[in-house]
Amino acid sequence: MLDSCKLKSACNLPFICNKKINTAGTSNAEVPLADPGMYQLDITLRRGQSLAARDRGGTSDPYVKFKIGRKEVFRSKIIHKNLNPVWEEKACILVDHLREPLYIKVFDYDFGLQDDFMGSAFLDLAQLELNRPTEVTLTLKDPHYPDHDLGIILLSVILTPKEGESRDVELSENEVVGSYFSVKSLFWRFQTQSVRLSDQHRKSHLWRGIVSITLIEGRDLKAMDSNGLSDPYVKFRLGHQKYKSKIMPKTLNPQWREQFDFHLYEERGGIIDITAWDKDAGKRDDFIGRCQVDLSALSREQTHKLELQLEEGEGHLVLLVTLTASATVSISDLSINSLEDQKEREEILKRYSPLRIFHNLKDVGFLQVKVIRAEGLMAADVTGKSDPFCVVELNNDRLLTHTVYKNLNPEWNKVFTFNIKDIHSVLEVTVYDEDRDRSADFLGKVAIPLLSIQNGEQKAYVLKNKQLTGPTKGVIYLEIDVIFNAVKASLRTLIPKEQKYIEEENRLSKQLLLRNFIRTKRCVMVLVNAAYYVNSCFDWDSPPRSLAAFVVVEDMLEDEEEEDDKDDKDSEKKGFINKIYAIQEVCVSVQNILDEVASFGERIKNTFNWTVPFLSWLAIVALCVFTVILYCIPLRYIVLVWGINKFTKKLRSPYAIDNNELLDFLSRVPSDVQVVQYQELKPDPSHSPYKRKKNNLG
């Protein structure tokens, strides 16, 4: 029999274990060529016991993350309001080696806020016995408070060597004599196959489809307030994706008519968790009911109307759910570039050519982002280094690079591609520092409107702070290309703008409230000056009139403050805490209303200021077309057609989302605050580490 060690050393075969080699024609010998190097870890997440309470009600909404080598490999479902949750979920994980432990982290889910940490533990995979089921009990600890008892997690695990996808190879006696050439050819066959597979996976698509959801209405919901009504809103969750609807005050039959999209990562679908809540100022919101949607039971490319009965409560929710094929969203290495491949580039240009105006109106364009490197980043760790990674966002599409450890000048060299639904979207690129046991630290951010991008130009963007109002340390090098259909982009401008469902709720800020007041006052003064100008055309004694108008405005503001004081006196019967929360909510509402009013006026101004030339040209073209229509068709016929369209819209499309084309157009024009946020800062060449190296060498 041929010596297995000589066979292995003759061709340097990497790892093909337990292959059968026929050496004598009748007997087969098991020859372990090498250690498998790959393992399959089957985990059953059983339950948790005596977990920590993180909510004000003395409970938690726990879920579990599994991580290996700083990468998340599994996330469980959420068990609401339970300190002894039962999951019974299974996960199959491929492990390259046993040097890295399996980290188990438990979190309390908080919608719209950062989830609370409930404890962590780790499992040493090298200590597990192969091919044997093992029951594991892990004690949860907090590294910052090691003495605290945070409960336990129970698992069942099986670790199995993974022998690969290749079949057993039968070799004849003659082939064994020429073992060097036979096995070496076998090695090259495996090597070629692995290279081909790696090439296919270098450009990976992140999700398999899109779930489009329209929340229509609620029917006969449970009354949670003392007045026999509720202030309902709905939360949706699919995996890590979340969406929260707007609040409908004082009703049991709310009409939402909101549309949003989730990404579908699993081939078989997934389950959407839906919960309905009643908004309460100053205390925890009341739970109305819950329901689920099993996407695997729905057919694709078809809209399904669902009437869902709320469990643990009363009433129904009415939804429209549509599953569609995946959009063009991918991550690849810098060497795999769609636009540099001539064939792919021609296909993309053809897809968005002027001749394909009415083909898939939602597919407006194609965006390619090359994230090359960053320089001079902020040191976030005590070692004077950072572990930076980059998050690229376009509306609700969110992709990440890998992490470059212990480096202030990381190189990522990744290419991201996105499907553009709205050419007025803003590309956001954020750099974070990865931390093992805490949430990632913010290092810097840039916001780039798609219409301001210069194709194919590698640029250094100065990183800004979270509010995008000023610079922070470091620059990031990007190369961006945008291809879009101008007619589709124009038509999409007149429909509602897609809302981001990963946004922080507005909080009360004295500085922000003052800024919004000044912006609103500036808009009011523009109207006052306009009235002054009109009056001056008829009466040359205009200064006293303008002064009188200003005094009237001031008196109106004082009267509103007195009415607010009366309302405050009427609410003195409430508890002290509830009163504080109520005042805070009123202030936040005033802050938001001032922002909306000021933004509306600034957007009108910026339309005429040509802040976004595309939108200004679109407004001119629309006015010209409307003028021609008025010249050719009598006004009464236009009003008649418009009225018939408005009155029959609900009959033709009962679940259509109401919109105003003019307001949708203005929502695409940036306000003065957004203009500052999108303004590109010039980098300082002296801060570049490469520049400093050259100077030192000189």
Short mmCIF file of C-alpha atoms in Angstrom, two decimals, residues 226-457:
data_model
loop_
_atom_site.label_atom_id
_atom_site.label_comp_id
_atom_site.label_asym_id
_atom_site.label_seq_id
_atom_site.Cartn_x
_atom_site.Cartn_y
_atom_site.Cartn_z
CA SER A 226 -60.18 56.86 29.43
CA ASN A 227 -62.13 58.63 26.68
CA GLY A 228 -62.89 55.29 24.98
CA LEU A 229 -60.41 55.90 22.16
CA SER A 230 -56.74 55.26 21.37
CA ASP A 231 -53.81 56.96 19.65
CA PRO A 232 -52.63 53.94 17.65
CA TYR A 233 -49.43 53.34 15.71
CA VAL A 234 -47.87 50.15 14.33
CA LYS A 235 -44.35 48.69 14.52
CA PHE A 236 -42.99 46.30 11.90
CA ARG A 237 -39.89 44.12 12.18
CA LEU A 238 -38.30 41.72 9.69
CA GLY A 239 -34.99 40.47 11.07
CA HIS A 240 -32.97 43.55 11.99
CA GLN A 241 -35.13 45.86 9.84
CA LYS A 242 -37.65 48.08 11.62
CA TYR A 243 -40.41 50.50 10.66
CA LYS A 244 -42.73 52.62 12.79
CA SER A 245 -45.91 54.16 11.38
CA LYS A 246 -47.21 57.60 12.19
CA ILE A 247 -49.54 58.11 15.18
CA MET A 248 -53.26 58.53 14.47
CA PRO A 249 -54.80 60.49 17.36
CA LYS A 250 -58.08 59.62 19.04
CA THR A 251 -59.50 56.88 16.81
CA LEU A 252 -60.26 53.16 16.83
CA ASN A 253 -60.42 52.95 13.02
CA PRO A 254 -57.20 54.68 11.89
CA GLN A 255 -56.39 55.34 8.22
CA TRP A 256 -52.60 55.25 7.76
CA ARG A 257 -52.01 54.59 4.04
CA GLU A 258 -48.23 54.39 4.44
CA GLN A 259 -45.90 52.50 2.11
CA PHE A 260 -42.39 51.21 2.85
CA ASP A 261 -40.00 48.43 1.76
CA PHE A 262 -38.06 45.71 3.56
CA HIS A 263 -35.18 43.68 2.13
CA LEU A 264 -35.70 39.94 1.82
CA TYR A 265 -32.50 38.07 2.77
CA GLU A 266 -33.79 34.49 2.96
CA GLU A 267 -34.78 32.39 -0.04
CA ARG A 268 -37.73 30.86 1.79
CA GLY A 269 -39.01 34.24 2.93
CA GLY A 270 -39.24 35.15 6.58
CA ILE A 271 -41.74 36.32 9.18
CA ILE A 272 -42.77 39.94 9.70
CA ASP A 273 -43.60 40.69 13.34
CA ILE A 274 -46.29 43.37 13.67
CA THR A 275 -47.34 45.04 16.92
CA ALA A 276 -49.93 47.75 17.50
CA TRP A 277 -49.46 50.32 20.28
CA ASP A 278 -51.34 53.20 21.88
CA LYS A 279 -49.26 56.36 22.33
CA ASP A 280 -49.26 57.73 25.89
CA ALA A 281 -47.46 60.92 26.86
CA GLY A 282 -45.33 60.63 29.98
CA LYS A 283 -45.55 56.86 30.43
CA ARG A 284 -44.97 53.61 28.62
CA ASP A 285 -47.12 53.11 25.54
CA ASP A 286 -49.98 50.60 25.89
CA PHE A 287 -49.87 47.34 23.94
CA ILE A 288 -52.91 46.84 21.68
CA GLY A 289 -52.11 43.55 19.94
CA ARG A 290 -49.79 41.66 17.62
CA CYS A 291 -49.86 39.59 14.45
CA GLN A 292 -47.44 38.03 11.97
CA VAL A 293 -47.06 37.64 8.21
CA ASP A 294 -45.37 34.48 6.91
CA LEU A 295 -43.75 35.57 3.64
CA SER A 296 -43.03 31.98 2.58
CA ALA A 297 -46.78 31.46 2.12
CA LEU A 298 -47.11 34.40 -0.33
CA SER A 299 -46.53 34.12 -4.07
CA ARG A 300 -44.06 36.51 -5.71
CA GLU A 301 -44.70 39.32 -8.17
CA GLN A 302 -48.27 39.63 -6.90
CA THR A 303 -49.96 42.05 -4.47
CA HIS A 304 -51.74 40.38 -1.56
CA LYS A 305 -54.43 42.09 0.49
CA LEU A 306 -54.23 40.81 4.08
CA GLU A 307 -56.74 41.37 6.89
CA LEU A 308 -54.92 40.32 10.04
CA GLN A 309 -56.62 39.60 13.35
CA LEU A 310 -54.68 41.08 16.28
CA GLU A 311 -53.73 38.48 18.88
CA GLU A 312 -53.71 39.34 22.59
CA GLY A 313 -56.01 42.24 21.73
CA GLU A 314 -58.91 43.37 19.58
CA GLY A 315 -59.36 44.53 16.00
CA HIS A 316 -57.81 43.99 12.57
CA LEU A 317 -55.04 45.49 10.46
CA VAL A 318 -55.34 45.73 6.67
CA LEU A 319 -52.11 45.47 4.64
CA LEU A 320 -51.00 45.18 1.03
CA VAL A 321 -47.87 43.01 0.66
CA THR A 322 -45.90 42.51 -2.56
CA LEU A 323 -42.78 40.36 -3.01
CA THR A 324 -40.59 41.36 -5.94
CA ALA A 325 -37.23 40.30 -7.36
CA SER A 326 -34.00 41.74 -5.98
CA ALA A 327 -32.78 45.17 -7.00
CA THR A 328 -29.25 45.78 -8.28
CA VAL A 329 -27.46 45.95 -4.93
CA SER A 330 -24.10 44.24 -4.42
CA ILE A 331 -20.66 44.36 -2.80
CA SER A 332 -17.50 43.34 -4.64
CA ASP A 333 -13.75 43.82 -4.61
CA LEU A 334 -12.20 46.76 -6.45
CA SER A 335 -11.04 44.46 -9.25
CA ILE A 336 -14.65 43.48 -10.02
CA ASN A 337 -16.12 46.68 -11.49
CA SER A 338 -19.42 46.67 -13.37
CA LEU A 339 -18.78 49.90 -15.24
CA GLU A 340 -15.26 48.93 -16.32
CA ASP A 341 -16.62 45.76 -17.93
CA GLN A 342 -17.64 47.04 -21.38
CA LYS A 343 -20.44 44.49 -21.80
CA GLU A 344 -21.98 45.23 -18.39
CA ARG A 345 -21.64 48.97 -18.95
CA GLU A 346 -23.50 48.77 -22.27
CA GLU A 347 -26.29 46.76 -20.63
CA ILE A 348 -26.63 49.36 -17.86
CA LEU A 349 -26.67 52.25 -20.34
CA LYS A 350 -29.28 50.43 -22.42
CA ARG A 351 -31.44 49.82 -19.33
CA TYR A 352 -31.62 53.56 -18.60
CA SER A 353 -31.72 54.86 -22.17
CA PRO A 354 -34.42 57.39 -23.19
CA LEU A 355 -36.17 54.66 -25.22
CA ARG A 356 -37.06 52.71 -22.05
CA ILE A 357 -39.04 55.47 -20.34
CA PHE A 358 -42.10 53.42 -19.37
CA HIS A 359 -40.26 50.22 -18.46
CA ASN A 360 -40.32 49.82 -14.66
CA LEU A 361 -40.79 53.44 -13.57
CA LYS A 362 -39.42 52.65 -10.10
CA ASP A 363 -36.02 51.75 -11.58
CA VAL A 364 -34.66 55.27 -12.12
CA GLY A 365 -30.92 54.67 -12.28
CA PHE A 366 -27.73 52.88 -11.26
CA LEU A 367 -25.20 53.97 -8.63
CA GLN A 368 -21.70 52.59 -8.18
CA VAL A 369 -19.63 53.64 -5.16
CA LYS A 370 -15.95 52.77 -4.76
CA VAL A 371 -14.87 53.06 -1.13
CA ILE A 372 -11.10 53.22 -1.52
CA ARG A 373 -9.49 54.37 1.71
CA ALA A 374 -9.51 56.87 4.56
CA GLU A 375 -6.69 58.96 6.02
CA GLY A 376 -6.02 60.59 9.38
CA LEU A 377 -9.00 59.14 11.24
CA MET A 378 -9.73 59.86 14.89
CA ALA A 379 -8.17 57.49 17.44
CA ALA A 380 -11.07 55.89 19.31
CA ASP A 381 -9.21 53.21 21.30
CA VAL A 382 -6.91 53.67 24.29
CA THR A 383 -4.03 52.32 22.18
CA GLY A 384 -4.18 55.41 19.97
CA LYS A 385 -5.64 53.39 17.09
CA SER A 386 -9.09 52.56 15.72
CA ASP A 387 -10.79 49.56 14.12
CA PRO A 388 -12.62 51.41 11.32
CA PHE A 389 -15.32 50.11 9.03
CA CYS A 390 -17.53 52.00 6.63
CA VAL A 391 -21.33 52.07 6.24
CA VAL A 392 -22.75 53.15 2.86
CA GLU A 393 -26.44 54.15 2.84
CA LEU A 394 -28.83 55.18 0.09
CA ASN A 395 -32.30 55.72 1.56
CA ASN A 396 -33.05 52.35 3.20
CA ASP A 397 -30.30 50.40 1.44
CA ARG A 398 -27.46 49.94 3.92
CA LEU A 399 -24.18 48.10 3.14
CA LEU A 400 -20.97 47.67 5.16
CA THR A 401 -17.29 47.16 4.42
CA HIS A 402 -15.03 44.85 6.38
CA THR A 403 -13.16 46.13 9.44
CA VAL A 404 -9.50 47.14 9.22
CA TYR A 405 -8.06 46.61 12.70
CA LYS A 406 -5.68 48.96 14.52
CA ASN A 407 -5.32 51.45 11.69
CA LEU A 408 -5.97 55.19 11.27
CA ASN A 409 -5.39 55.04 7.50
CA PRO A 410 -7.48 52.02 6.43
CA GLU A 411 -7.80 50.75 2.86
CA TRP A 412 -11.07 48.98 2.02
CA ASN A 413 -11.05 48.89 -1.82
CA LYS A 414 -14.68 47.82 -2.07
CA VAL A 415 -17.27 48.52 -4.79
CA PHE A 416 -20.95 48.96 -3.88
CA THR A 417 -23.77 49.09 -6.42
CA PHE A 418 -27.28 50.39 -5.73
CA ASN A 419 -30.54 50.65 -7.56
CA ILE A 420 -31.70 54.31 -7.64
CA LYS A 421 -35.40 54.85 -6.94
CA ASP A 422 -35.19 58.64 -6.54
CA ILE A 423 -32.46 60.73 -8.17
CA HIS A 424 -32.89 63.32 -5.39
CA SER A 425 -31.68 60.83 -2.77
CA VAL A 426 -28.55 61.51 -0.72
CA LEU A 427 -25.69 59.05 -0.42
CA GLU A 428 -24.46 58.82 3.18
CA VAL A 429 -21.06 57.32 3.99
CA THR A 430 -20.29 56.90 7.70
CA VAL A 431 -17.09 55.63 9.33
CA TYR A 432 -17.33 53.81 12.67
CA ASP A 433 -14.87 52.24 15.09
CA GLU A 434 -15.77 48.64 15.91
CA ASP A 435 -15.93 47.61 19.58
CA ARG A 436 -16.39 44.02 20.68
CA ASP A 437 -18.62 44.59 23.70
CA ARG A 438 -20.12 48.01 22.97
CA SER A 439 -21.88 49.77 20.15
CA ALA A 440 -19.64 51.17 17.42
CA ASP A 441 -18.07 54.61 17.97
CA PHE A 442 -18.77 57.34 15.43
CA LEU A 443 -15.69 58.61 13.56
CA GLY A 444 -17.13 60.75 10.78
CA LYS A 445 -19.73 61.09 8.05
CA VAL A 446 -20.36 62.66 4.63
CA ALA A 447 -23.64 63.25 2.79
CA ILE A 448 -23.51 63.53 -1.02
CA PRO A 449 -26.61 64.35 -3.14
CA LEU A 450 -26.68 62.12 -6.23
CA LEU A 451 -27.23 65.10 -8.54
CA SER A 452 -23.98 66.71 -7.35
CA ILE A 453 -21.79 63.71 -8.21
CA GLN A 454 -19.14 64.00 -10.92
CA ASN A 455 -18.84 60.58 -12.54
CA GLY A 456 -15.57 58.68 -12.44
CA GLU A 457 -13.68 61.23 -10.34
#
